[in-house]
PDB file of C-alpha atoms and ligand atoms in Angstrom:
ATOM      1  CA  UNK A  26       0.000   0.000   0.000  1.00 93.00           C
ATOM      2  CA  UNK A  27       1.515   3.314  -1.039  1.00 97.00           C
ATOM      3  CA  UNK A  28       0.193   6.790  -0.295  1.00 98.00           C
ATOM      4  CA  UNK A  29       1.321   9.844  -2.249  1.00 98.00           C
ATOM      5  CA  UNK A  30       0.386  13.212  -0.827  1.00 98.00           C
ATOM      6  CA  UNK A  31      -0.308  15.621  -3.696  1.00 98.00           C
ATOM      7  CA  UNK A  32      -1.576  18.392  -1.440  1.00 98.00           C
ATOM      8  CA  UNK A  33      -2.302  18.639   2.269  1.00 98.00           C
ATOM      9  CA  UNK A  34      -2.857  22.287   3.147  1.00 97.00           C
ATOM     10  CA  UNK A  35      -6.144  24.001   3.959  1.00 95.00           C
ATOM     11  CA  UNK A  36      -7.936  26.718   2.010  1.00 87.00           C
ATOM     12  CA  UNK A  37      -5.884  28.448  -0.695  1.00 89.00           C
ATOM     13  CA  UNK A  38      -3.157  27.170  -3.032  1.00 88.00           C
ATOM     14  CA  UNK A  39       0.208  28.909  -2.515  1.00 90.00           C
ATOM     15  CA  UNK A  40       3.562  28.928  -4.307  1.00 89.00           C
ATOM     16  CA  UNK A  41       4.784  25.763  -2.642  1.00 90.00           C
ATOM     17  CA  UNK A  42       1.676  24.236  -1.083  1.00 95.00           C
ATOM     18  CA  UNK A  43      -1.459  22.706  -2.501  1.00 97.00           C
ATOM     19  CA  UNK A  44      -4.947  21.980  -1.217  1.00 98.00           C
ATOM     20  CA  UNK A  45      -6.034  18.436  -0.436  1.00 98.00           C
ATOM     21  CA  UNK A  46      -5.454  15.580  -2.841  1.00 98.00           C
ATOM     22  CA  UNK A  47      -3.763  12.232  -2.468  1.00 98.00           C
ATOM     23  CA  UNK A  48      -3.302   8.986  -4.335  1.00 98.00           C
ATOM     24  CA  UNK A  49      -3.555   5.634  -2.635  1.00 98.00           C
ATOM     25  CA  UNK A  50      -2.148   2.615  -4.437  1.00 97.00           C
ATOM     26  CA  UNK A  51      -3.382  -0.770  -3.234  1.00 94.00           C
ATOM     27  CA  UNK A  52      -2.561  -4.001  -5.026  1.00 90.00           C
ATOM     28  CA  UNK A  53      -2.063  -2.258  -8.364  1.00 90.00           C
ATOM     29  CA  UNK A  54      -5.188  -0.111  -8.113  1.00 94.00           C
ATOM     30  CA  UNK A  55      -4.987   3.674  -7.854  1.00 97.00           C
ATOM     31  CA  UNK A  56      -7.535   5.658  -5.894  1.00 98.00           C
ATOM     32  CA  UNK A  57      -7.586   9.447  -6.051  1.00 98.00           C
ATOM     33  CA  UNK A  58      -8.815  10.948  -2.787  1.00 98.00           C
ATOM     34  CA  UNK A  59     -10.021  14.555  -3.065  1.00 98.00           C
ATOM     35  CA  UNK A  60      -8.989  16.727  -5.963  1.00 98.00           C
ATOM     36  CA  UNK A  61      -8.104  20.270  -4.947  1.00 98.00           C
ATOM     37  CA  UNK A  62      -6.766  22.825  -7.415  1.00 97.00           C
ATOM     38  CA  UNK A  63      -3.339  21.855  -8.713  1.00 96.00           C
ATOM     39  CA  UNK A  64      -3.990  18.114  -8.582  1.00 98.00           C
ATOM     40  CA  UNK A  65      -3.076  17.664 -12.255  1.00 98.00           C
ATOM     41  CA  UNK A  66       0.259  19.433 -11.856  1.00 97.00           C
ATOM     42  CA  UNK A  67       0.997  17.435  -8.736  1.00 98.00           C
ATOM     43  CA  UNK A  68       0.139  14.175 -10.527  1.00 98.00           C
ATOM     44  CA  UNK A  69       2.645  15.128 -13.230  1.00 97.00           C
ATOM     45  CA  UNK A  70       5.329  16.116 -10.718  1.00 97.00           C
ATOM     46  CA  UNK A  71       4.874  12.836  -8.888  1.00 97.00           C
ATOM     47  CA  UNK A  72       4.897  10.849 -12.151  1.00 97.00           C
ATOM     48  CA  UNK A  73       1.517   9.255 -11.573  1.00 97.00           C
ATOM     49  CA  UNK A  74      -0.138   8.001 -14.755  1.00 96.00           C
ATOM     50  CA  UNK A  75      -3.472   9.735 -15.399  1.00 96.00           C
ATOM     51  CA  UNK A  76      -4.751   6.644 -17.185  1.00 95.00           C
ATOM     52  CA  UNK A  77      -4.435   4.565 -14.013  1.00 96.00           C
ATOM     53  CA  UNK A  78      -6.990   6.708 -12.189  1.00 97.00           C
ATOM     54  CA  UNK A  79     -10.436   5.144 -12.483  1.00 98.00           C
ATOM     55  CA  UNK A  80     -11.953   5.976  -9.096  1.00 98.00           C
ATOM     56  CA  UNK A  81     -12.122   9.415  -7.470  1.00 98.00           C
ATOM     57  CA  UNK A  82     -13.390   9.898  -3.927  1.00 98.00           C
ATOM     58  CA  UNK A  83     -14.480  13.407  -2.902  1.00 98.00           C
ATOM     59  CA  UNK A  84     -14.929  14.036   0.823  1.00 98.00           C
ATOM     60  CA  UNK A  85     -17.046  17.201   0.593  1.00 98.00           C
ATOM     61  CA  UNK A  86     -17.905  20.139  -1.584  1.00 98.00           C
ATOM     62  CA  UNK A  87     -15.597  22.762  -0.108  1.00 97.00           C
ATOM     63  CA  UNK A  88     -13.451  24.112  -2.935  1.00 97.00           C
ATOM     64  CA  UNK A  89     -10.115  23.083  -1.461  1.00 97.00           C
ATOM     65  CA  UNK A  90     -11.215  19.453  -1.885  1.00 98.00           C
ATOM     66  CA  UNK A  91     -12.640  19.327  -5.405  1.00 98.00           C
ATOM     67  CA  UNK A  92     -11.978  22.468  -7.493  1.00 98.00           C
ATOM     68  CA  UNK A  93      -9.420  20.447  -9.483  1.00 98.00           C
ATOM     69  CA  UNK A  94     -11.958  17.853 -10.582  1.00 98.00           C
ATOM     70  CA  UNK A  95     -13.465  19.535 -13.649  1.00 98.00           C
ATOM     71  CA  UNK A  96      -9.957  20.245 -14.945  1.00 97.00           C
ATOM     72  CA  UNK A  97      -8.944  16.633 -14.522  1.00 98.00           C
ATOM     73  CA  UNK A  98     -12.140  15.412 -16.212  1.00 98.00           C
ATOM     74  CA  UNK A  99     -11.445  17.719 -19.193  1.00 97.00           C
ATOM     75  CA  UNK A 100      -7.814  16.659 -19.424  1.00 97.00           C
ATOM     76  CA  UNK A 101      -8.843  13.012 -19.543  1.00 97.00           C
ATOM     77  CA  UNK A 102     -10.753  13.816 -22.744  1.00 96.00           C
ATOM     78  CA  UNK A 103      -7.766  15.659 -24.255  1.00 95.00           C
ATOM     79  CA  UNK A 104      -5.594  12.648 -23.439  1.00 96.00           C
ATOM     80  CA  UNK A 105      -7.996  10.404 -25.358  1.00 96.00           C
ATOM     81  CA  UNK A 106      -9.347   8.498 -22.416  1.00 97.00           C
ATOM     82  CA  UNK A 107     -11.957   5.862 -23.224  1.00 97.00           C
ATOM     83  CA  UNK A 108     -12.111   4.035 -19.888  1.00 97.00           C
ATOM     84  CA  UNK A 109     -15.059   4.711 -17.575  1.00 98.00           C
ATOM     85  CA  UNK A 110     -14.440   7.039 -14.626  1.00 98.00           C
ATOM     86  CA  UNK A 111     -16.204   6.565 -11.284  1.00 98.00           C
ATOM     87  CA  UNK A 112     -16.726   9.523  -8.966  1.00 98.00           C
ATOM     88  CA  UNK A 113     -17.915   9.123  -5.374  1.00 98.00           C
ATOM     89  CA  UNK A 114     -18.964  12.234  -3.485  1.00 98.00           C
ATOM     90  CA  UNK A 115     -21.791  14.128  -1.785  1.00 98.00           C
ATOM     91  CA  UNK A 116     -25.128  14.704  -3.479  1.00 98.00           C
ATOM     92  CA  UNK A 117     -24.666  17.725  -5.754  1.00 98.00           C
ATOM     93  CA  UNK A 118     -21.354  16.729  -7.247  1.00 98.00           C
ATOM     94  CA  UNK A 119     -22.998  15.375 -10.384  1.00 98.00           C
ATOM     95  CA  UNK A 120     -24.956  18.597 -10.917  1.00 98.00           C
ATOM     96  CA  UNK A 121     -21.840  20.754 -10.463  1.00 98.00           C
ATOM     97  CA  UNK A 122     -19.743  18.750 -12.911  1.00 98.00           C
ATOM     98  CA  UNK A 123     -22.506  18.303 -15.512  1.00 97.00           C
ATOM     99  CA  UNK A 124     -23.336  22.038 -15.388  1.00 98.00           C
ATOM    100  CA  UNK A 125     -19.708  22.977 -15.988  1.00 97.00           C
ATOM    101  CA  UNK A 126     -19.512  20.560 -18.916  1.00 97.00           C
ATOM    102  CA  UNK A 127     -22.787  21.858 -20.355  1.00 97.00           C
ATOM    103  CA  UNK A 128     -22.122  25.606 -20.087  1.00 97.00           C
ATOM    104  CA  UNK A 129     -18.583  25.263 -21.411  1.00 96.00           C
ATOM    105  CA  UNK A 130     -19.944  23.233 -24.330  1.00 95.00           C
ATOM    106  CA  UNK A 131     -17.515  20.471 -23.424  1.00 93.00           C
ATOM    107  CA  UNK A 132     -17.860  16.852 -24.301  1.00 89.00           C
ATOM    108  CA  UNK A 133     -16.192  13.784 -22.943  1.00 94.00           C
ATOM    109  CA  UNK A 134     -15.338  10.635 -24.844  1.00 93.00           C
ATOM    110  CA  UNK A 135     -15.599   8.239 -21.914  1.00 97.00           C
ATOM    111  CA  UNK A 136     -18.374   7.361 -19.493  1.00 97.00           C
ATOM    112  CA  UNK A 137     -18.720   9.223 -16.207  1.00 97.00           C
ATOM    113  CA  UNK A 138     -20.416   7.376 -13.350  1.00 98.00           C
ATOM    114  CA  UNK A 139     -21.434   9.205 -10.205  1.00 98.00           C
ATOM    115  CA  UNK A 140     -22.159   7.583  -6.889  1.00 98.00           C
ATOM    116  CA  UNK A 141     -23.713  10.364  -4.855  1.00 98.00           C
ATOM    117  CA  UNK A 142     -23.555   9.986  -1.103  1.00 98.00           C
ATOM    118  CA  UNK A 143     -26.039  11.185   1.485  1.00 98.00           C
ATOM    119  CA  UNK A 144     -25.863   8.452   4.139  1.00 97.00           C
ATOM    120  CA  UNK A 145     -25.337   9.354   7.767  1.00 96.00           C
ATOM    121  CA  UNK A 146     -23.838   6.028   8.738  1.00 97.00           C
ATOM    122  CA  UNK A 147     -20.909   4.146   7.256  1.00 98.00           C
ATOM    123  CA  UNK A 148     -21.596   2.261   4.030  1.00 98.00           C
ATOM    124  CA  UNK A 149     -19.532   0.222   1.583  1.00 98.00           C
ATOM    125  CA  UNK A 150     -19.292   2.207  -1.661  1.00 98.00           C
ATOM    126  CA  UNK A 151     -16.742   0.191  -3.619  1.00 98.00           C
ATOM    127  CA  UNK A 152     -15.709  -3.419  -3.524  1.00 97.00           C
ATOM    128  CA  UNK A 153     -13.722  -5.813  -5.689  1.00 95.00           C
ATOM    129  CA  UNK A 154     -11.736  -8.971  -4.954  1.00 93.00           C
ATOM    130  CA  UNK A 155      -8.737  -6.991  -3.669  1.00 94.00           C
ATOM    131  CA  UNK A 156     -10.095  -3.885  -1.938  1.00 97.00           C
ATOM    132  CA  UNK A 157     -13.180  -2.488  -0.240  1.00 97.00           C
ATOM    133  CA  UNK A 158     -13.931   1.173   0.438  1.00 98.00           C
ATOM    134  CA  UNK A 159     -16.451   2.430   2.975  1.00 98.00           C
ATOM    135  CA  UNK A 160     -17.477   5.881   4.138  1.00 98.00           C
ATOM    136  CA  UNK A 161     -16.565   7.461   7.460  1.00 98.00           C
ATOM    137  CA  UNK A 162     -19.219  10.111   8.205  1.00 98.00           C
ATOM    138  CA  UNK A 163     -17.482  13.205   9.562  1.00 98.00           C
ATOM    139  CA  UNK A 164     -18.626  16.302  11.457  1.00 98.00           C
ATOM    140  CA  UNK A 165     -17.990  19.425   9.385  1.00 98.00           C
ATOM    141  CA  UNK A 166     -19.831  22.567   8.266  1.00 97.00           C
ATOM    142  CA  UNK A 167     -21.280  20.751   5.259  1.00 98.00           C
ATOM    143  CA  UNK A 168     -21.951  17.074   4.564  1.00 98.00           C
ATOM    144  CA  UNK A 169     -18.594  15.296   4.636  1.00 98.00           C
ATOM    145  CA  UNK A 170     -17.271  11.736   4.506  1.00 98.00           C
ATOM    146  CA  UNK A 171     -13.880  10.255   5.144  1.00 98.00           C
ATOM    147  CA  UNK A 172     -13.022   6.972   3.441  1.00 98.00           C
ATOM    148  CA  UNK A 173     -11.758   3.686   4.785  1.00 98.00           C
ATOM    149  CA  UNK A 174      -9.753   1.545   2.353  1.00 98.00           C
ATOM    150  CA  UNK A 175      -9.317  -2.065   3.341  1.00 97.00           C
ATOM    151  CA  UNK A 176      -7.482  -4.856   1.545  1.00 96.00           C
ATOM    152  CA  UNK A 177      -9.548  -8.011   1.234  1.00 94.00           C
ATOM    153  CA  UNK A 178      -8.183 -11.090   2.926  1.00 91.00           C
ATOM    154  CA  UNK A 179      -5.944 -13.003   0.500  1.00 89.00           C
ATOM    155  CA  UNK A 180      -6.337 -16.694  -0.244  1.00 90.00           C
ATOM    156  CA  UNK A 181      -4.350 -19.124   1.903  1.00 93.00           C
ATOM    157  CA  UNK A 182      -0.705 -19.674   0.956  1.00 94.00           C
ATOM    158  CA  UNK A 183       0.394 -23.124  -0.240  1.00 94.00           C
ATOM    159  CA  UNK A 184       2.893 -24.990   1.910  1.00 94.00           C
ATOM    160  CA  UNK A 185       5.077 -26.319  -0.893  1.00 94.00           C
ATOM    161  CA  UNK A 186       6.865 -28.889   1.308  1.00 94.00           C
ATOM    162  CA  UNK A 187       3.575 -30.396   2.429  1.00 93.00           C
ATOM    163  CA  UNK A 188       2.200 -30.433  -1.108  1.00 93.00           C
ATOM    164  CA  UNK A 189       5.259 -32.424  -2.212  1.00 93.00           C
ATOM    165  CA  UNK A 190       5.080 -34.761   0.755  1.00 93.00           C
ATOM    166  CA  UNK A 191       1.472 -35.727   0.049  1.00 92.00           C
ATOM    167  CA  UNK A 192       2.121 -35.721  -3.732  1.00 91.00           C
ATOM    168  CA  UNK A 193      -0.886 -33.525  -4.429  1.00 91.00           C
ATOM    169  CA  UNK A 194      -1.565 -32.673  -8.050  1.00 89.00           C
ATOM    170  CA  UNK A 195      -1.737 -29.104  -9.310  1.00 91.00           C
ATOM    171  CA  UNK A 196      -5.435 -29.317 -10.208  1.00 92.00           C
ATOM    172  CA  UNK A 197      -6.255 -29.260  -6.469  1.00 92.00           C
ATOM    173  CA  UNK A 198      -4.231 -26.110  -5.695  1.00 93.00           C
ATOM    174  CA  UNK A 199      -7.141 -23.666  -6.121  1.00 93.00           C
ATOM    175  CA  UNK A 200      -9.335 -25.642  -3.749  1.00 93.00           C
ATOM    176  CA  UNK A 201      -6.532 -25.802  -1.209  1.00 94.00           C
ATOM    177  CA  UNK A 202      -5.927 -22.032  -1.454  1.00 93.00           C
ATOM    178  CA  UNK A 203      -9.661 -21.590  -0.862  1.00 92.00           C
ATOM    179  CA  UNK A 204      -9.355 -23.485   2.432  1.00 93.00           C
ATOM    180  CA  UNK A 205     -10.612 -26.933   1.396  1.00 94.00           C
ATOM    181  CA  UNK A 206      -9.328 -30.215   2.873  1.00 94.00           C
ATOM    182  CA  UNK A 207      -8.068 -32.881   0.470  1.00 92.00           C
ATOM    183  CA  UNK A 208      -8.894 -36.587   0.263  1.00 91.00           C
ATOM    184  CA  UNK A 209      -5.948 -38.644  -0.999  1.00 89.00           C
ATOM    185  CA  UNK A 210      -6.339 -41.678  -3.310  1.00 88.00           C
ATOM    186  CA  UNK A 211      -5.974 -43.988  -0.307  1.00 89.00           C
ATOM    187  CA  UNK A 212      -8.894 -42.248   1.395  1.00 90.00           C
ATOM    188  CA  UNK A 213      -6.770 -40.313   3.911  1.00 91.00           C
ATOM    189  CA  UNK A 214      -8.111 -36.824   4.644  1.00 93.00           C
ATOM    190  CA  UNK A 215      -5.465 -34.093   4.805  1.00 93.00           C
ATOM    191  CA  UNK A 216      -6.624 -31.037   6.712  1.00 95.00           C
ATOM    192  CA  UNK A 217      -6.161 -27.674   5.024  1.00 94.00           C
ATOM    193  CA  UNK A 218      -4.077 -26.398   7.939  1.00 94.00           C
ATOM    194  CA  UNK A 219      -1.451 -29.034   7.091  1.00 94.00           C
ATOM    195  CA  UNK A 220      -1.208 -27.792   3.498  1.00 94.00           C
ATOM    196  CA  UNK A 221      -1.320 -24.009   3.850  1.00 95.00           C
ATOM    197  CA  UNK A 222      -0.103 -21.001   5.762  1.00 94.00           C
ATOM    198  CA  UNK A 223      -2.199 -18.032   6.885  1.00 92.00           C
ATOM    199  CA  UNK A 224      -2.260 -15.186   4.321  1.00 91.00           C
ATOM    200  CA  UNK A 225      -0.764 -11.787   5.208  1.00 87.00           C
ATOM    201  CA  UNK A 226      -3.051  -9.637   7.336  1.00 87.00           C
ATOM    202  CA  UNK A 227      -4.983  -7.151   5.177  1.00 93.00           C
ATOM    203  CA  UNK A 228      -3.856  -3.525   5.478  1.00 95.00           C
ATOM    204  CA  UNK A 229      -6.184  -0.631   6.064  1.00 97.00           C
ATOM    205  CA  UNK A 230      -6.006   3.127   5.509  1.00 98.00           C
ATOM    206  CA  UNK A 231      -8.471   5.704   6.804  1.00 98.00           C
ATOM    207  CA  UNK A 232      -8.714   9.231   5.397  1.00 98.00           C
ATOM    208  CA  UNK A 233     -10.488  11.753   7.668  1.00 98.00           C
ATOM    209  CA  UNK A 234     -10.631  15.320   6.380  1.00 95.00           C
ATOM    210  CA  UNK A 235     -12.321  17.748   7.146  1.00 95.00           C
ATOM    211  CA  UNK A 236     -13.821  17.261  10.573  1.00 98.00           C
ATOM    212  CA  UNK A 237     -14.332  18.633  14.019  1.00 98.00           C
ATOM    213  CA  UNK A 238     -13.233  16.342  16.830  1.00 98.00           C
ATOM    214  CA  UNK A 239     -15.762  13.516  16.623  1.00 97.00           C
ATOM    215  CA  UNK A 240     -15.711  10.450  18.853  1.00 97.00           C
ATOM    216  CA  UNK A 241     -18.157   8.801  16.418  1.00 98.00           C
ATOM    217  CA  UNK A 242     -15.147   8.295  14.135  1.00 98.00           C
ATOM    218  CA  UNK A 243     -13.311   6.103  16.672  1.00 98.00           C
ATOM    219  CA  UNK A 244     -15.181   2.785  16.173  1.00 98.00           C
ATOM    220  CA  UNK A 245     -15.031   3.249  12.383  1.00 98.00           C
ATOM    221  CA  UNK A 246     -11.231   3.548  12.315  1.00 98.00           C
ATOM    222  CA  UNK A 247     -10.543   1.170  15.179  1.00 97.00           C
ATOM    223  CA  UNK A 248      -7.214  -0.690  14.767  1.00 97.00           C
ATOM    224  CA  UNK A 249      -6.511   0.606  11.246  1.00 97.00           C
ATOM    225  CA  UNK A 250      -2.889   0.509  10.140  1.00 97.00           C
ATOM    226  CA  UNK A 251      -2.760   4.127   9.070  1.00 98.00           C
ATOM    227  CA  UNK A 252      -5.051   7.012   9.934  1.00 98.00           C
ATOM    228  CA  UNK A 253      -4.763  10.296   8.045  1.00 98.00           C
ATOM    229  CA  UNK A 254      -6.562  12.825  10.211  1.00 98.00           C
ATOM    230  CA  UNK A 255      -6.859  16.510   9.554  1.00 98.00           C
ATOM    231  CA  UNK A 256      -5.137  18.869  11.983  1.00 98.00           C
ATOM    232  CA  UNK A 257      -5.937  22.315  10.699  1.00 98.00           C
ATOM    233  CA  UNK A 258      -4.930  24.127  13.864  1.00 98.00           C
ATOM    234  CA  UNK A 259      -2.532  24.079  16.776  1.00 98.00           C
ATOM    235  CA  UNK A 260      -3.703  24.216  20.387  1.00 98.00           C
ATOM    236  CA  UNK A 261      -3.439  28.026  20.443  1.00 97.00           C
ATOM    237  CA  UNK A 262      -6.303  28.163  17.897  1.00 98.00           C
ATOM    238  CA  UNK A 263      -8.506  25.604  19.681  1.00 97.00           C
ATOM    239  CA  UNK A 264     -11.482  27.967  19.783  1.00 98.00           C
ATOM    240  CA  UNK A 265     -11.181  28.673  16.061  1.00 97.00           C
ATOM    241  CA  UNK A 266     -11.043  24.923  15.377  1.00 98.00           C
ATOM    242  CA  UNK A 267     -14.354  24.492  17.209  1.00 97.00           C
ATOM    243  CA  UNK A 268     -15.954  27.412  15.417  1.00 97.00           C
ATOM    244  CA  UNK A 269     -14.907  26.278  11.929  1.00 97.00           C
ATOM    245  CA  UNK A 270     -15.482  22.560  12.667  1.00 98.00           C
ATOM    246  CA  UNK A 271     -11.902  21.528  12.207  1.00 98.00           C
ATOM    247  CA  UNK A 272      -9.517  19.635  14.491  1.00 98.00           C
ATOM    248  CA  UNK A 273      -6.334  20.483  16.336  1.00 98.00           C
ATOM    249  CA  UNK A 274      -3.243  18.269  16.275  1.00 98.00           C
ATOM    250  CA  UNK A 275      -4.025  17.113  19.809  1.00 98.00           C
ATOM    251  CA  UNK A 276      -7.583  16.200  18.870  1.00 98.00           C
ATOM    252  CA  UNK A 277      -6.349  14.176  15.871  1.00 98.00           C
ATOM    253  CA  UNK A 278      -3.899  12.374  18.155  1.00 98.00           C
ATOM    254  CA  UNK A 279      -6.680  11.677  20.663  1.00 98.00           C
ATOM    255  CA  UNK A 280      -8.701   9.920  17.949  1.00 98.00           C
ATOM    256  CA  UNK A 281      -5.594   7.902  16.976  1.00 98.00           C
ATOM    257  CA  UNK A 282      -4.994   6.887  20.587  1.00 98.00           C
ATOM    258  CA  UNK A 283      -8.582   5.948  21.375  1.00 98.00           C
ATOM    259  CA  UNK A 284      -8.950   4.027  18.096  1.00 98.00           C
ATOM    260  CA  UNK A 285      -5.676   2.188  18.750  1.00 98.00           C
ATOM    261  CA  UNK A 286      -4.376   2.852  15.226  1.00 98.00           C
ATOM    262  CA  UNK A 287      -0.808   1.852  14.343  1.00 97.00           C
ATOM    263  CA  UNK A 288       0.225   5.127  12.718  1.00 97.00           C
ATOM    264  CA  UNK A 289      -1.160   8.656  12.446  1.00 98.00           C
ATOM    265  CA  UNK A 290      -0.501  11.051   9.569  1.00 98.00           C
ATOM    266  CA  UNK A 291      -1.461  14.681  10.045  1.00 98.00           C
ATOM    267  CA  UNK A 292      -2.453  17.110   7.299  1.00 98.00           C
ATOM    268  CA  UNK A 293      -4.798  19.918   6.169  1.00 98.00           C
ATOM    269  CA  UNK A 294      -2.677  22.480   7.988  1.00 98.00           C
ATOM    270  CA  UNK A 295      -3.890  26.053   8.077  1.00 97.00           C
ATOM    271  CA  UNK A 296      -1.623  28.216   5.956  1.00 94.00           C
ATOM    272  CA  UNK A 297      -1.240  30.679   8.854  1.00 95.00           C
ATOM    273  CA  UNK A 298       1.666  28.690  10.305  1.00 96.00           C
ATOM    274  CA  UNK A 299       5.256  29.269   9.156  1.00 92.00           C
ATOM    275  CA  UNK A 300       6.344  25.727   9.972  1.00 94.00           C
ATOM    276  CA  UNK A 301       4.397  22.511  10.429  1.00 96.00           C
ATOM    277  CA  UNK A 302       6.810  20.904  12.911  1.00 97.00           C
ATOM    278  CA  UNK A 303       4.773  22.079  15.909  1.00 97.00           C
ATOM    279  CA  UNK A 304       1.858  19.901  14.721  1.00 98.00           C
ATOM    280  CA  UNK A 305       3.972  16.816  15.333  1.00 98.00           C
ATOM    281  CA  UNK A 306       5.237  18.055  18.682  1.00 98.00           C
ATOM    282  CA  UNK A 307       1.755  18.789  19.976  1.00 98.00           C
ATOM    283  CA  UNK A 308       0.279  15.525  18.671  1.00 98.00           C
ATOM    284  CA  UNK A 309       3.097  13.502  20.222  1.00 98.00           C
ATOM    285  CA  UNK A 310       2.133  14.649  23.690  1.00 98.00           C
ATOM    286  CA  UNK A 311      -0.861  12.310  23.204  1.00 98.00           C
ATOM    287  CA  UNK A 312       0.192   9.656  20.640  1.00 98.00           C
ATOM    288  CA  UNK A 313       3.741   8.731  19.682  1.00 97.00           C
ATOM    289  CA  UNK A 314       3.575   7.311  16.136  1.00 98.00           C
ATOM    290  CA  UNK A 315       2.891  10.546  14.282  1.00 98.00           C
ATOM    291  CA  UNK A 316       4.063  11.538  10.805  1.00 98.00           C
ATOM    292  CA  UNK A 317       3.501  14.806   9.008  1.00 98.00           C
ATOM    293  CA  UNK A 318       2.046  14.765   5.528  1.00 98.00           C
ATOM    294  CA  UNK A 319       3.614  17.182   3.086  1.00 97.00           C
ATOM    295  CA  UNK A 320       3.120  17.817  -0.597  1.00 97.00           C
ATOM    296  CA  UNK A 321       5.057  15.297  -2.677  1.00 97.00           C
ATOM    297  CA  UNK A 322       5.746  13.022   0.277  1.00 98.00           C
ATOM    298  CA  UNK A 323       5.084   9.286  -0.063  1.00 98.00           C
ATOM    299  CA  UNK A 324       4.359   6.698   2.599  1.00 97.00           C
ATOM    300  CA  UNK A 325       4.758   2.962   2.006  1.00 95.00           C
ATOM    301  CA  UNK A 326       2.921   0.651   4.352  1.00 89.00           C
ATOM    302  CA  UNK A 327       4.614  -2.724   4.425  1.00 74.00           C
ATOM    303  CA  UNK A 328       2.777  -5.987   4.345  1.00 52.00           C
ATOM    304  CA  UNK A 329       3.386  -8.221   7.370  1.00 49.00           C
TER     305      UNK A 329
HETATM  306 ZN1   ZN B  22     -10.594  21.694   3.656  1.00 60.25          ZN
HETATM  307 ZN1   ZN B  23     -14.026  21.801   4.505  1.00 60.25          ZN
END
């Protein structure tokens, strides 16, 4: 699992910082999460192939999270895209995009699919044999969801020594990987546990931006490997965080601690701060495994 931060600052784009957008790669699939202004340039800078993006998840309809989307959709056409594109986001996103396409007399040569969200409790919105994605309802000024990406449990791993020992033919391998026992020609039953090893534990990544401190998030991100949680403000701006329905670094760390996550990544920093290092310092007074997101930074989460 590899996470590339394209942008992780709040509000306005600046010379060296970009609003929210990130790419999560899981088992050869790319998921674009939020699409602030500048996403296309950041994709280019980070050498991420546009054609590999088939699923875009938009947390909410504040501009710093989706103003780059219409540009990306248009560019796909210019690049000759023919593959379907799936967009997941709050109710209204379809109307916004279709209106921009209509009034600019634009056309697209691929199919756009919208899955508009309005649920107030977590729901699975994408699933294939490798990955599932569900929503994490957040508490913000407008309707907002985070997203939980979970690898599906792999098939069991063959124990090659045991397979040889029992002289099992290849045509049975699929069944064995699926957990089935085997009956040998002499009638002896060989239990699956003798023939296989447990698969690697599935990894999980939770994206939570933007949100006020919300304990409702805790059970939804419980035990995840990596939690990205917004930390727009430092403790000195706690009152402003409450008023604008954002979180402080300490609040993000409190969620990480209570949810027993393995690693916390902070982002969505207010552009009022000269340096982001204080975010880590403040968060670490509550939770030790903290990393700071920054534009262009990548995180690789190893498989066990
Ligand atoms: Zn924001
Ligand atoms: Zn917002």
